Each structure stands twice: as structure tokens, then as C-alpha cells.
């Protein structure tokens, strides 16, 4: 399977999900089948189970080893073992090869069913109970026909296995060093952030606060848009510039209700908000997908986990916006 997500128009609040399944033998001798999904935008291809070379040391038993994929050494993670399930070991198992956060990884699954085109409004956030049972590895839940499909947080899995790839709060010393020659280093700006992950939202907010921002946090694109509309109304009523309320928007792309591309498009089509700088901060910022953000008018795009780059670009764009003055 090749990546078909490029056929989706940006900003329509749609996505495509690759649905796959994991088979688990039960004590009664029957096989339980669990259904899961991943955004097609993260999938490079789906292949047959390759020959795997074991590694001398692995961070978790779910890391089966590595294999060669067109002269690239790719680690193979068994999703069943990661989720704490007993795996049905079949030669017909498939491997989902992914790319996000600029890293290629592969995941062993029992099989792949099909691709579903959905609206982000159809994806429900996981309940606290689902999060607890899944080790916080589920980002969304979809009701499909007679089954429930769980959207897995592949970024968390990879980051837990390799902490070097995890998102970290801003290195304040490095940031101050990068700003010391700039005239606006002490200016306080206002940022609105949208991210559905509680942990990532906290990290982005704390990091931008270290970088001299007052931060308003929202959990998805829809709520961020409602906040922007409220600020626009307040600015009009009080005869104040919108920059009295917000200088920059930092948004994830994958979010329930309204994704980051749709949010960006709405901002850029609004006569008052269109000059608000928007940075998309996502694991989906790759060379092959960058055009999607450009199509909806994003001012910049930063791949997770580059927090220093995000802070630097946010300061530069916020200063440029302030320098423009009122419209």
C-alpha cells in the first residue's frame, strides 16, 4: 500500500485511517480480535513480515529487532507485546511501516482490513478508563459498523522506547542564547495553542512561557476557533486591535472535532484574523506532507519534537505581527 493521503484536500477536516487488527488467543481456545487504526499520513507502506535480525540489547521485549528496507535499517515493534497481549504468531502477519517525527519505524500486526475516510468529528477522545487500560496509548475512538476501532498513539510508543525522540520542554539556556542579539527579547507576547494531548499541551505551554509568552491552552481546533472568534468580537466591541488579545496561534494537526489544517484555513479566510501568524507543530511535518500546511496558509511548520525551533519561530512571527500594527 502506498500513501494515498496526499489525495485529500487540505482543510476539509477529513482524514484517512488504516484499520488493522491484532489476534490474541484466549484461555477457551478461541481467538479475540482487537481493531486499531493509524492515520494514513503516517504510513509509508504495508509489507509482509520480513526477515528480522535480533539486537543484542532492546529497551522492551516488544522490539523484535531490525530489518533492511531499501538500504535503511528499520526497528520492528510488535504491537501485541507492547499492549501486553498474547500474540498469535502467524507467518501471514503484516508490518505497517510509518514515518513521523522524521523517524521511520515499523509495527507488526496480525493483518490489515481497509482504509476509512472519516471526519475528525467522528473521532471521540478516549475516556479516562480507556486511557488507563491502554497505558495512555490511545488517542481516539471510532465507532465503525459493529466494532470499535482504537486510534493508537504511535508517537508515544516510539518515544517511550527511545526517550531521545520524546518531546521535551524548552531548554531555556539555549533559547536565551539564541535570542541575545534580538531587540525584542524582553517583549511579552500572547499565544494561543491547540493540542489534544494533555502532556504535550502542558509542555508547549510551559516552553512558550519560558520564551516570554502569555499562553492560552485549548484542547482542539474547534475550541481554539471559538476562542479566536470571542477575542475578535471583544476587539471590535472595545475598538482594540486583535493583537491586544493574541499574537500567534500554535496548533497540532491531528485533533478531534477540528484538525489543525481546518483551523488554519478558517483563520486565513477570516478578514480580521487572516494576519494572525499560524505555526503548525506536529509529527506530520515531513517533506512529503508539508504542502498540506502550505495549502491552507500556515505561516510556518515545525516537526515535533523541535521545541527550540518552535519557540524561536514563534517569537519571530509574533514580533513581525506586532510590527504590522492594527489592520
PDB file of C-alpha atoms in Angstrom:
ATOM      1  CA  UNK A   1       0.000   0.000   0.000  1.00  0.00           C
ATOM      2  CA  UNK A   2       1.334   3.412  -0.884  1.00  0.00           C
ATOM      3  CA  UNK A   3       0.474   6.616   0.975  1.00  0.00           C
ATOM      4  CA  UNK A   4      -2.822   7.852  -0.525  1.00  0.00           C
ATOM      5  CA  UNK A   5      -3.398  10.682   1.925  1.00  0.00           C
ATOM      6  CA  UNK A   6      -1.948  13.226  -0.487  1.00  0.00           C
ATOM      7  CA  UNK A   7      -5.215  12.938  -2.422  1.00  0.00           C
ATOM      8  CA  UNK A   8      -7.160  14.500   0.440  1.00  0.00           C
ATOM      9  CA  UNK A   9      -7.690  18.221   0.099  1.00  0.00           C
ATOM     10  CA  UNK A  10      -6.217  20.180   2.982  1.00  0.00           C
ATOM     11  CA  UNK A  11      -8.542  21.890   5.437  1.00  0.00           C
ATOM     12  CA  UNK A  12     -11.649  19.745   4.893  1.00  0.00           C
ATOM     13  CA  UNK A  13     -11.450  18.303   8.442  1.00  0.00           C
ATOM     14  CA  UNK A  14     -11.137  14.816   6.958  1.00  0.00           C
ATOM     15  CA  UNK A  15      -8.556  12.111   7.419  1.00  0.00           C
ATOM     16  CA  UNK A  16      -7.954   8.565   6.288  1.00  0.00           C
ATOM     17  CA  UNK A  17      -7.380   5.770   8.772  1.00  0.00           C
ATOM     18  CA  UNK A  18      -5.643   2.461   8.089  1.00  0.00           C
ATOM     19  CA  UNK A  19      -7.577  -0.107  10.098  1.00  0.00           C
ATOM     20  CA  UNK A  20      -5.606  -3.142  11.270  1.00  0.00           C
ATOM     21  CA  UNK A  21      -6.192  -5.890  13.788  1.00  0.00           C
ATOM     22  CA  UNK A  22      -4.386  -7.889  16.440  1.00  0.00           C
ATOM     23  CA  UNK A  23      -5.310 -11.503  17.147  1.00  0.00           C
ATOM     24  CA  UNK A  24      -4.995 -12.784  20.700  1.00  0.00           C
ATOM     25  CA  UNK A  25      -5.537 -16.412  21.770  1.00  0.00           C
ATOM     26  CA  UNK A  26      -7.819 -16.847  24.777  1.00  0.00           C
ATOM     27  CA  UNK A  27      -7.943 -19.478  27.513  1.00  0.00           C
ATOM     28  CA  UNK A  28     -11.005 -21.047  25.889  1.00  0.00           C
ATOM     29  CA  UNK A  29      -9.059 -21.729  22.695  1.00  0.00           C
ATOM     30  CA  UNK A  30     -10.832 -19.036  20.727  1.00  0.00           C
ATOM     31  CA  UNK A  31      -9.143 -16.020  19.191  1.00  0.00           C
ATOM     32  CA  UNK A  32     -10.006 -12.489  20.256  1.00  0.00           C
ATOM     33  CA  UNK A  33      -9.628  -9.848  17.560  1.00  0.00           C
ATOM     34  CA  UNK A  34      -8.998  -6.210  18.500  1.00  0.00           C
ATOM     35  CA  UNK A  35      -9.256  -3.434  15.922  1.00  0.00           C
ATOM     36  CA  UNK A  36      -6.947  -0.425  15.765  1.00  0.00           C
ATOM     37  CA  UNK A  37      -6.118   2.427  13.447  1.00  0.00           C
ATOM     38  CA  UNK A  38      -3.413   4.850  12.397  1.00  0.00           C
ATOM     39  CA  UNK A  39      -3.566   7.969  10.243  1.00  0.00           C
ATOM     40  CA  UNK A  40      -2.662   7.146   6.629  1.00  0.00           C
ATOM     41  CA  UNK A  41      -0.483  10.259   6.623  1.00  0.00           C
ATOM     42  CA  UNK A  42       1.927   8.399   8.903  1.00  0.00           C
ATOM     43  CA  UNK A  43       2.023   5.206   6.821  1.00  0.00           C
ATOM     44  CA  UNK A  44       4.722   4.721   4.203  1.00  0.00           C
ATOM     45  CA  UNK A  45       3.679   1.205   3.219  1.00  0.00           C
ATOM     46  CA  UNK A  46       2.373  -2.134   4.439  1.00  0.00           C
ATOM     47  CA  UNK A  47       4.586  -5.158   3.812  1.00  0.00           C
ATOM     48  CA  UNK A  48       4.828  -8.848   4.548  1.00  0.00           C
ATOM     49  CA  UNK A  49       6.714  -9.962   7.625  1.00  0.00           C
ATOM     50  CA  UNK A  50      10.425  -9.524   6.756  1.00  0.00           C
ATOM     51  CA  UNK A  51      13.465 -11.411   7.968  1.00  0.00           C
ATOM     52  CA  UNK A  52      14.394  -9.816  11.282  1.00  0.00           C
ATOM     53  CA  UNK A  53      17.855  -9.507  12.805  1.00  0.00           C
ATOM     54  CA  UNK A  54      17.779  -9.590  16.578  1.00  0.00           C
ATOM     55  CA  UNK A  55      19.526  -6.837  18.511  1.00  0.00           C
ATOM     56  CA  UNK A  56      21.970  -7.502  21.380  1.00  0.00           C
ATOM     57  CA  UNK A  57      20.020  -5.207  23.693  1.00  0.00           C
ATOM     58  CA  UNK A  58      16.484  -3.863  23.384  1.00  0.00           C
ATOM     59  CA  UNK A  59      14.565  -1.401  25.594  1.00  0.00           C
ATOM     60  CA  UNK A  60      11.473  -3.658  25.672  1.00  0.00           C
ATOM     61  CA  UNK A  61      10.582  -7.243  24.643  1.00  0.00           C
ATOM     62  CA  UNK A  62       8.252  -5.808  22.000  1.00  0.00           C
ATOM     63  CA  UNK A  63      11.275  -4.671  19.948  1.00  0.00           C
ATOM     64  CA  UNK A  64      11.817  -7.763  17.834  1.00  0.00           C
ATOM     65  CA  UNK A  65      14.926  -6.469  16.098  1.00  0.00           C
ATOM     66  CA  UNK A  66      15.647  -4.698  12.839  1.00  0.00           C
ATOM     67  CA  UNK A  67      15.228  -5.371   9.135  1.00  0.00           C
ATOM     68  CA  UNK A  68      16.533  -3.883   5.911  1.00  0.00           C
ATOM     69  CA  UNK A  69      14.094  -1.768   3.937  1.00  0.00           C
ATOM     70  CA  UNK A  70      15.686  -0.449   0.760  1.00  0.00           C
ATOM     71  CA  UNK A  71      19.062   0.054   2.452  1.00  0.00           C
ATOM     72  CA  UNK A  72      17.532   1.546   5.602  1.00  0.00           C
ATOM     73  CA  UNK A  73      17.755  -0.303   8.898  1.00  0.00           C
ATOM     74  CA  UNK A  74      14.294  -0.117  10.479  1.00  0.00           C
ATOM     75  CA  UNK A  75      13.340  -1.280  14.008  1.00  0.00           C
ATOM     76  CA  UNK A  76      10.356  -3.634  14.244  1.00  0.00           C
ATOM     77  CA  UNK A  77       7.940  -3.281  17.163  1.00  0.00           C
ATOM     78  CA  UNK A  78       5.397  -5.981  17.971  1.00  0.00           C
ATOM     79  CA  UNK A  79       2.236  -4.059  18.877  1.00  0.00           C
ATOM     80  CA  UNK A  80       0.661  -7.042  20.597  1.00  0.00           C
ATOM     81  CA  UNK A  81       3.581  -7.315  23.009  1.00  0.00           C
ATOM     82  CA  UNK A  82       3.625  -3.561  23.568  1.00  0.00           C
ATOM     83  CA  UNK A  83      -0.053  -3.653  24.534  1.00  0.00           C
ATOM     84  CA  UNK A  84       0.562  -6.582  26.881  1.00  0.00           C
ATOM     85  CA  UNK A  85      -1.311  -9.129  24.790  1.00  0.00           C
ATOM     86  CA  UNK A  86      -0.510 -12.734  23.968  1.00  0.00           C
ATOM     87  CA  UNK A  87       0.282 -12.795  20.279  1.00  0.00           C
ATOM     88  CA  UNK A  88      -0.972 -15.325  17.744  1.00  0.00           C
ATOM     89  CA  UNK A  89       2.287 -15.995  15.888  1.00  0.00           C
ATOM     90  CA  UNK A  90       1.419 -16.294  12.207  1.00  0.00           C
ATOM     91  CA  UNK A  91       3.651 -16.191   9.156  1.00  0.00           C
ATOM     92  CA  UNK A  92       0.894 -14.183   7.460  1.00  0.00           C
ATOM     93  CA  UNK A  93       1.346 -11.232   9.877  1.00  0.00           C
ATOM     94  CA  UNK A  94       1.815  -7.834   8.284  1.00  0.00           C
ATOM     95  CA  UNK A  95       4.122  -4.913   9.042  1.00  0.00           C
ATOM     96  CA  UNK A  96       2.953  -1.302   8.988  1.00  0.00           C
ATOM     97  CA  UNK A  97       5.901   0.955   8.106  1.00  0.00           C
ATOM     98  CA  UNK A  98       5.471   4.517   9.371  1.00  0.00           C
ATOM     99  CA  UNK A  99       7.191   7.881   9.279  1.00  0.00           C
ATOM    100  CA  UNK A 100       6.547  10.649  11.786  1.00  0.00           C
ATOM    101  CA  UNK A 101       8.742  12.976  13.815  1.00  0.00           C
ATOM    102  CA  UNK A 102      11.154  12.450  10.891  1.00  0.00           C
ATOM    103  CA  UNK A 103      11.767   8.847  12.024  1.00  0.00           C
ATOM    104  CA  UNK A 104      10.894   5.612  10.196  1.00  0.00           C
ATOM    105  CA  UNK A 105       9.536   2.801  12.386  1.00  0.00           C
ATOM    106  CA  UNK A 106       7.676  -0.439  11.724  1.00  0.00           C
ATOM    107  CA  UNK A 107       4.940  -2.238  13.660  1.00  0.00           C
ATOM    108  CA  UNK A 108       3.990  -5.904  13.465  1.00  0.00           C
ATOM    109  CA  UNK A 109       0.238  -6.555  13.322  1.00  0.00           C
ATOM    110  CA  UNK A 110      -1.935  -9.584  12.596  1.00  0.00           C
ATOM    111  CA  UNK A 111      -3.494  -8.090   9.470  1.00  0.00           C
ATOM    112  CA  UNK A 112      -4.889  -5.009   7.770  1.00  0.00           C
ATOM    113  CA  UNK A 113      -8.559  -4.609   6.873  1.00  0.00           C
ATOM    114  CA  UNK A 114      -9.061  -1.410   4.857  1.00  0.00           C
ATOM    115  CA  UNK A 115      -8.724   2.371   4.707  1.00  0.00           C
ATOM    116  CA  UNK A 116     -11.582   4.523   6.048  1.00  0.00           C
ATOM    117  CA  UNK A 117     -12.151   8.155   5.106  1.00  0.00           C
ATOM    118  CA  UNK A 118     -13.615   9.975   8.095  1.00  0.00           C
ATOM    119  CA  UNK A 119     -14.275  13.398   9.540  1.00  0.00           C
ATOM    120  CA  UNK A 120     -12.386  14.367  12.665  1.00  0.00           C
ATOM    121  CA  UNK A 121     -15.815  14.942  14.209  1.00  0.00           C
ATOM    122  CA  UNK A 122     -16.377  11.157  14.112  1.00  0.00           C
ATOM    123  CA  UNK A 123     -13.383  10.523  16.353  1.00  0.00           C
ATOM    124  CA  UNK A 124     -14.147  10.588  20.051  1.00  0.00           C
ATOM    125  CA  UNK A 125     -11.494  11.295  22.675  1.00  0.00           C
ATOM    126  CA  UNK A 126     -10.747   8.228  24.820  1.00  0.00           C
ATOM    127  CA  UNK A 127     -12.317   8.043  28.247  1.00  0.00           C
ATOM    128  CA  UNK A 128     -10.159   8.083  31.369  1.00  0.00           C
ATOM    129  CA  UNK A 129     -10.848   4.368  31.758  1.00  0.00           C
ATOM    130  CA  UNK A 130      -9.750   3.552  28.205  1.00  0.00           C
ATOM    131  CA  UNK A 131      -6.605   5.609  28.703  1.00  0.00           C
ATOM    132  CA  UNK A 132      -5.793   3.759  31.923  1.00  0.00           C
ATOM    133  CA  UNK A 133      -6.344   0.305  30.393  1.00  0.00           C
ATOM    134  CA  UNK A 134      -4.266   1.153  27.310  1.00  0.00           C
ATOM    135  CA  UNK A 135      -1.342   2.714  29.133  1.00  0.00           C
ATOM    136  CA  UNK A 136      -2.294   6.088  27.617  1.00  0.00           C
ATOM    137  CA  UNK A 137      -1.575   4.665  24.157  1.00  0.00           C
ATOM    138  CA  UNK A 138      -4.976   5.526  22.628  1.00  0.00           C
ATOM    139  CA  UNK A 139      -5.693   8.981  21.182  1.00  0.00           C
ATOM    140  CA  UNK A 140      -9.148   8.401  19.705  1.00  0.00           C
ATOM    141  CA  UNK A 141     -12.076   6.013  19.465  1.00  0.00           C
ATOM    142  CA  UNK A 142     -14.175   5.346  16.351  1.00  0.00           C
ATOM    143  CA  UNK A 143     -17.490   3.504  16.125  1.00  0.00           C
ATOM    144  CA  UNK A 144     -17.400   1.578  12.835  1.00  0.00           C
ATOM    145  CA  UNK A 145     -20.330  -0.657  11.948  1.00  0.00           C
ATOM    146  CA  UNK A 146     -20.398  -3.356  14.666  1.00  0.00           C
ATOM    147  CA  UNK A 147     -16.933  -2.743  16.101  1.00  0.00           C
ATOM    148  CA  UNK A 148     -14.899  -0.181  17.962  1.00  0.00           C
ATOM    149  CA  UNK A 149     -11.574   0.953  16.496  1.00  0.00           C
ATOM    150  CA  UNK A 150      -8.911   2.473  18.734  1.00  0.00           C
ATOM    151  CA  UNK A 151      -6.523   5.039  17.240  1.00  0.00           C
ATOM    152  CA  UNK A 152      -3.099   4.270  18.675  1.00  0.00           C
ATOM    153  CA  UNK A 153      -0.621   6.914  19.765  1.00  0.00           C
ATOM    154  CA  UNK A 154       2.337   5.672  17.741  1.00  0.00           C
ATOM    155  CA  UNK A 155       4.413   8.711  18.756  1.00  0.00           C
ATOM    156  CA  UNK A 156       4.090   7.818  22.436  1.00  0.00           C
ATOM    157  CA  UNK A 157       5.071   4.212  21.764  1.00  0.00           C
ATOM    158  CA  UNK A 158       8.205   5.235  19.856  1.00  0.00           C
ATOM    159  CA  UNK A 159       9.093   7.929  22.401  1.00  0.00           C
ATOM    160  CA  UNK A 160       8.687   5.508  25.315  1.00  0.00           C
ATOM    161  CA  UNK A 161      11.007   3.055  23.569  1.00  0.00           C
ATOM    162  CA  UNK A 162      13.515   5.773  22.638  1.00  0.00           C
ATOM    163  CA  UNK A 163      13.396   8.732  25.067  1.00  0.00           C
ATOM    164  CA  UNK A 164      15.708  10.715  22.765  1.00  0.00           C
ATOM    165  CA  UNK A 165      12.754  11.067  20.379  1.00  0.00           C
ATOM    166  CA  UNK A 166      10.345  12.285  23.069  1.00  0.00           C
ATOM    167  CA  UNK A 167       9.083  15.848  23.269  1.00  0.00           C
ATOM    168  CA  UNK A 168      10.901  17.811  25.965  1.00  0.00           C
ATOM    169  CA  UNK A 169      10.329  21.214  27.486  1.00  0.00           C
ATOM    170  CA  UNK A 170      12.315  24.122  26.109  1.00  0.00           C
ATOM    171  CA  UNK A 171      15.992  24.365  27.030  1.00  0.00           C
ATOM    172  CA  UNK A 172      15.792  27.875  28.419  1.00  0.00           C
ATOM    173  CA  UNK A 173      19.564  28.428  28.338  1.00  0.00           C
ATOM    174  CA  UNK A 174      19.755  27.521  24.640  1.00  0.00           C
ATOM    175  CA  UNK A 175      16.758  29.727  23.880  1.00  0.00           C
ATOM    176  CA  UNK A 176      18.179  32.772  25.704  1.00  0.00           C
ATOM    177  CA  UNK A 177      21.460  32.312  23.850  1.00  0.00           C
ATOM    178  CA  UNK A 178      19.622  32.273  20.520  1.00  0.00           C
ATOM    179  CA  UNK A 179      17.773  35.495  21.377  1.00  0.00           C
ATOM    180  CA  UNK A 180      20.503  37.618  22.930  1.00  0.00           C
ATOM    181  CA  UNK A 181      21.136  39.694  19.796  1.00  0.00           C
ATOM    182  CA  UNK A 182      17.458  40.421  19.165  1.00  0.00           C
ATOM    183  CA  UNK A 183      15.891  43.736  20.263  1.00  0.00           C
ATOM    184  CA  UNK A 184      12.592  42.177  21.358  1.00  0.00           C
ATOM    185  CA  UNK A 185      13.983  39.594  23.759  1.00  0.00           C
ATOM    186  CA  UNK A 186      12.082  41.040  26.740  1.00  0.00           C
ATOM    187  CA  UNK A 187       8.773  41.624  24.921  1.00  0.00           C
ATOM    188  CA  UNK A 188       5.824  39.611  26.258  1.00  0.00           C
ATOM    189  CA  UNK A 189       3.607  38.151  23.525  1.00  0.00           C
ATOM    190  CA  UNK A 190       0.296  36.302  23.689  1.00  0.00           C
ATOM    191  CA  UNK A 191      -0.004  32.803  22.228  1.00  0.00           C
ATOM    192  CA  UNK A 192      -2.965  30.500  21.697  1.00  0.00           C
ATOM    193  CA  UNK A 193      -2.141  26.793  21.489  1.00  0.00           C
ATOM    194  CA  UNK A 194      -4.315  23.883  20.372  1.00  0.00           C
ATOM    195  CA  UNK A 195      -3.316  20.297  21.116  1.00  0.00           C
ATOM    196  CA  UNK A 196      -5.440  17.372  22.263  1.00  0.00           C
ATOM    197  CA  UNK A 197      -2.661  15.709  24.295  1.00  0.00           C
ATOM    198  CA  UNK A 198      -2.670  16.881  27.910  1.00  0.00           C
ATOM    199  CA  UNK A 199       1.038  16.164  28.289  1.00  0.00           C
ATOM    200  CA  UNK A 200       2.109  17.843  25.046  1.00  0.00           C
ATOM    201  CA  UNK A 201      -0.203  20.799  25.631  1.00  0.00           C
ATOM    202  CA  UNK A 202       1.422  21.323  29.027  1.00  0.00           C
ATOM    203  CA  UNK A 203       4.930  21.063  27.567  1.00  0.00           C
ATOM    204  CA  UNK A 204       4.228  23.512  24.742  1.00  0.00           C
ATOM    205  CA  UNK A 205       2.562  25.957  27.120  1.00  0.00           C
ATOM    206  CA  UNK A 206       5.365  25.812  29.688  1.00  0.00           C
ATOM    207  CA  UNK A 207       8.004  26.132  26.961  1.00  0.00           C
ATOM    208  CA  UNK A 208       6.364  29.178  25.374  1.00  0.00           C
ATOM    209  CA  UNK A 209       6.005  30.764  28.803  1.00  0.00           C
ATOM    210  CA  UNK A 210       9.752  30.332  29.247  1.00  0.00           C
ATOM    211  CA  UNK A 211      10.142  32.028  25.866  1.00  0.00           C
ATOM    212  CA  UNK A 212       8.214  35.105  27.021  1.00  0.00           C
ATOM    213  CA  UNK A 213       4.629  34.299  26.060  1.00  0.00           C
ATOM    214  CA  UNK A 214       1.365  34.531  27.913  1.00  0.00           C
ATOM    215  CA  UNK A 215      -0.333  31.299  26.883  1.00  0.00           C
ATOM    216  CA  UNK A 216      -3.957  30.267  26.434  1.00  0.00           C
ATOM    217  CA  UNK A 217      -4.373  26.497  26.058  1.00  0.00           C
ATOM    218  CA  UNK A 218      -7.163  24.715  24.156  1.00  0.00           C
ATOM    219  CA  UNK A 219      -7.758  21.011  23.541  1.00  0.00           C
ATOM    220  CA  UNK A 220      -8.723  21.007  19.853  1.00  0.00           C
ATOM    221  CA  UNK A 221      -9.174  23.181  16.794  1.00  0.00           C
ATOM    222  CA  UNK A 222     -12.856  23.841  17.372  1.00  0.00           C
ATOM    223  CA  UNK A 223     -12.340  25.281  20.844  1.00  0.00           C
ATOM    224  CA  UNK A 224      -9.352  27.292  19.599  1.00  0.00           C
ATOM    225  CA  UNK A 225     -11.523  28.753  16.830  1.00  0.00           C
ATOM    226  CA  UNK A 226     -14.278  29.630  19.308  1.00  0.00           C
ATOM    227  CA  UNK A 227     -11.697  31.430  21.446  1.00  0.00           C
ATOM    228  CA  UNK A 228     -10.416  33.389  18.440  1.00  0.00           C
ATOM    229  CA  UNK A 229     -13.967  34.394  17.486  1.00  0.00           C
ATOM    230  CA  UNK A 230     -14.605  35.566  21.045  1.00  0.00           C
ATOM    231  CA  UNK A 231     -11.428  37.663  21.013  1.00  0.00           C
ATOM    232  CA  UNK A 232     -12.357  39.134  17.628  1.00  0.00           C
ATOM    233  CA  UNK A 233     -15.765  40.158  18.976  1.00  0.00           C
ATOM    234  CA  UNK A 234     -14.213  41.694  22.084  1.00  0.00           C
ATOM    235  CA  UNK A 235     -11.686  43.622  19.981  1.00  0.00           C
ATOM    236  CA  UNK A 236     -14.462  45.032  17.805  1.00  0.00           C
ATOM    237  CA  UNK A 237     -16.677  45.949  20.769  1.00  0.00           C
ATOM    238  CA  UNK A 238     -13.844  47.666  22.637  1.00  0.00           C
ATOM    239  CA  UNK A 239     -12.292  49.200  19.499  1.00  0.00           C
ATOM    240  CA  UNK A 240      -8.971  47.491  20.179  1.00  0.00           C
ATOM    241  CA  UNK A 241      -6.581  45.699  17.819  1.00  0.00           C
ATOM    242  CA  UNK A 242      -6.694  41.908  17.828  1.00  0.00           C
ATOM    243  CA  UNK A 243      -3.037  41.949  18.909  1.00  0.00           C
ATOM    244  CA  UNK A 244      -4.236  43.110  22.339  1.00  0.00           C
ATOM    245  CA  UNK A 245      -5.571  39.556  22.695  1.00  0.00           C
ATOM    246  CA  UNK A 246      -3.340  37.255  20.647  1.00  0.00           C
ATOM    247  CA  UNK A 247      -0.142  37.474  18.584  1.00  0.00           C
ATOM    248  CA  UNK A 248       0.259  33.895  17.367  1.00  0.00           C
ATOM    249  CA  UNK A 249      -1.505  30.540  17.071  1.00  0.00           C
ATOM    250  CA  UNK A 250       0.390  27.259  17.556  1.00  0.00           C
ATOM    251  CA  UNK A 251      -1.620  24.209  16.556  1.00  0.00           C
ATOM    252  CA  UNK A 252      -1.256  20.465  16.309  1.00  0.00           C
ATOM    253  CA  UNK A 253      -2.672  18.873  13.152  1.00  0.00           C
ATOM    254  CA  UNK A 254      -4.334  15.680  14.437  1.00  0.00           C
ATOM    255  CA  UNK A 255      -7.157  16.656  16.800  1.00  0.00           C
ATOM    256  CA  UNK A 256     -10.764  15.520  17.345  1.00  0.00           C
ATOM    257  CA  UNK A 257     -13.634  17.833  16.307  1.00  0.00           C
ATOM    258  CA  UNK A 258     -11.453  20.135  14.161  1.00  0.00           C
ATOM    259  CA  UNK A 259      -7.922  19.436  12.956  1.00  0.00           C
ATOM    260  CA  UNK A 260      -5.113  21.937  12.615  1.00  0.00           C
ATOM    261  CA  UNK A 261      -5.384  22.277   8.844  1.00  0.00           C
ATOM    262  CA  UNK A 262      -9.081  23.171   9.068  1.00  0.00           C
ATOM    263  CA  UNK A 263      -8.389  25.613  11.888  1.00  0.00           C
ATOM    264  CA  UNK A 264      -5.647  27.294   9.863  1.00  0.00           C
ATOM    265  CA  UNK A 265      -7.875  27.596   6.818  1.00  0.00           C
ATOM    266  CA  UNK A 266     -10.646  29.243   8.865  1.00  0.00           C
ATOM    267  CA  UNK A 267      -8.179  31.723  10.337  1.00  0.00           C
ATOM    268  CA  UNK A 268      -6.701  32.637   6.954  1.00  0.00           C
ATOM    269  CA  UNK A 269     -10.146  33.071   5.371  1.00  0.00           C
ATOM    270  CA  UNK A 270     -11.325  35.438   8.122  1.00  0.00           C
ATOM    271  CA  UNK A 271     -10.978  39.153   7.199  1.00  0.00           C
ATOM    272  CA  UNK A 272      -9.837  40.122  10.714  1.00  0.00           C
ATOM    273  CA  UNK A 273      -7.825  37.077  11.784  1.00  0.00           C
ATOM    274  CA  UNK A 274      -6.084  36.354   8.485  1.00  0.00           C
ATOM    275  CA  UNK A 275      -2.910  38.202   9.500  1.00  0.00           C
ATOM    276  CA  UNK A 276      -2.571  36.162  12.691  1.00  0.00           C
ATOM    277  CA  UNK A 277       0.570  34.007  12.289  1.00  0.00           C
ATOM    278  CA  UNK A 278      -0.088  30.272  12.496  1.00  0.00           C
ATOM    279  CA  UNK A 279       2.556  27.652  13.239  1.00  0.00           C
ATOM    280  CA  UNK A 280       1.634  24.002  12.773  1.00  0.00           C
ATOM    281  CA  UNK A 281       3.567  21.912  15.304  1.00  0.00           C
ATOM    282  CA  UNK A 282       3.069  18.257  14.512  1.00  0.00           C
ATOM    283  CA  UNK A 283       4.698  14.874  13.947  1.00  0.00           C
ATOM    284  CA  UNK A 284       3.194  15.050  10.431  1.00  0.00           C
ATOM    285  CA  UNK A 285       5.523  17.814   9.236  1.00  0.00           C
ATOM    286  CA  UNK A 286       7.503  15.867   6.633  1.00  0.00           C
ATOM    287  CA  UNK A 287       8.826  16.729   3.183  1.00  0.00           C
ATOM    288  CA  UNK A 288       6.003  14.757   1.565  1.00  0.00           C
ATOM    289  CA  UNK A 289       3.241  16.370   3.664  1.00  0.00           C
ATOM    290  CA  UNK A 290       4.477  19.935   4.122  1.00  0.00           C
ATOM    291  CA  UNK A 291       2.416  21.044   1.105  1.00  0.00           C
ATOM    292  CA  UNK A 292      -0.775  20.434   3.101  1.00  0.00           C
ATOM    293  CA  UNK A 293       0.070  23.164   5.600  1.00  0.00           C
ATOM    294  CA  UNK A 294       1.178  25.477   2.823  1.00  0.00           C
ATOM    295  CA  UNK A 295      -2.149  24.936   1.031  1.00  0.00           C
ATOM    296  CA  UNK A 296      -4.156  26.269   3.980  1.00  0.00           C
ATOM    297  CA  UNK A 297      -1.856  29.239   4.564  1.00  0.00           C
ATOM    298  CA  UNK A 298       0.229  28.206   7.578  1.00  0.00           C
ATOM    299  CA  UNK A 299       2.990  30.752   8.189  1.00  0.00           C
ATOM    300  CA  UNK A 300       5.411  28.063   9.329  1.00  0.00           C
ATOM    301  CA  UNK A 301       5.536  24.359  10.172  1.00  0.00           C
ATOM    302  CA  UNK A 302       7.733  22.709  12.786  1.00  0.00           C
ATOM    303  CA  UNK A 303       8.141  18.980  13.314  1.00  0.00           C
ATOM    304  CA  UNK A 304       7.817  17.598  16.812  1.00  0.00           C
ATOM    305  CA  UNK A 305       9.891  17.375  18.953  1.00  0.00           C
ATOM    306  CA  UNK A 306      11.835  20.518  17.886  1.00  0.00           C
ATOM    307  CA  UNK A 307      10.756  22.730  20.784  1.00  0.00           C
ATOM    308  CA  UNK A 308      13.646  25.214  20.491  1.00  0.00           C
ATOM    309  CA  UNK A 309      12.853  25.793  16.823  1.00  0.00           C
ATOM    310  CA  UNK A 310       9.183  26.295  17.701  1.00  0.00           C
ATOM    311  CA  UNK A 311       9.981  28.913  20.342  1.00  0.00           C
ATOM    312  CA  UNK A 312      12.389  30.780  18.050  1.00  0.00           C
ATOM    313  CA  UNK A 313       9.948  30.887  15.139  1.00  0.00           C
ATOM    314  CA  UNK A 314       7.034  31.820  17.397  1.00  0.00           C
ATOM    315  CA  UNK A 315       8.958  34.834  18.760  1.00  0.00           C
ATOM    316  CA  UNK A 316       9.992  35.956  15.274  1.00  0.00           C
ATOM    317  CA  UNK A 317       6.477  35.678  13.816  1.00  0.00           C
ATOM    318  CA  UNK A 318       4.855  37.310  16.853  1.00  0.00           C
ATOM    319  CA  UNK A 319       7.225  40.255  16.583  1.00  0.00           C
ATOM    320  CA  UNK A 320       6.510  40.594  12.860  1.00  0.00           C
ATOM    321  CA  UNK A 321       2.769  40.568  13.574  1.00  0.00           C
ATOM    322  CA  UNK A 322       3.108  43.240  16.254  1.00  0.00           C
ATOM    323  CA  UNK A 323       5.211  45.384  13.923  1.00  0.00           C
ATOM    324  CA  UNK A 324       2.371  45.367  11.388  1.00  0.00           C
ATOM    325  CA  UNK A 325       0.163  47.206  13.868  1.00  0.00           C
ATOM    326  CA  UNK A 326      -3.632  47.278  13.569  1.00  0.00           C
ATOM    327  CA  UNK A 327      -5.205  46.372  10.222  1.00  0.00           C
TER     328      UNK A 327
END
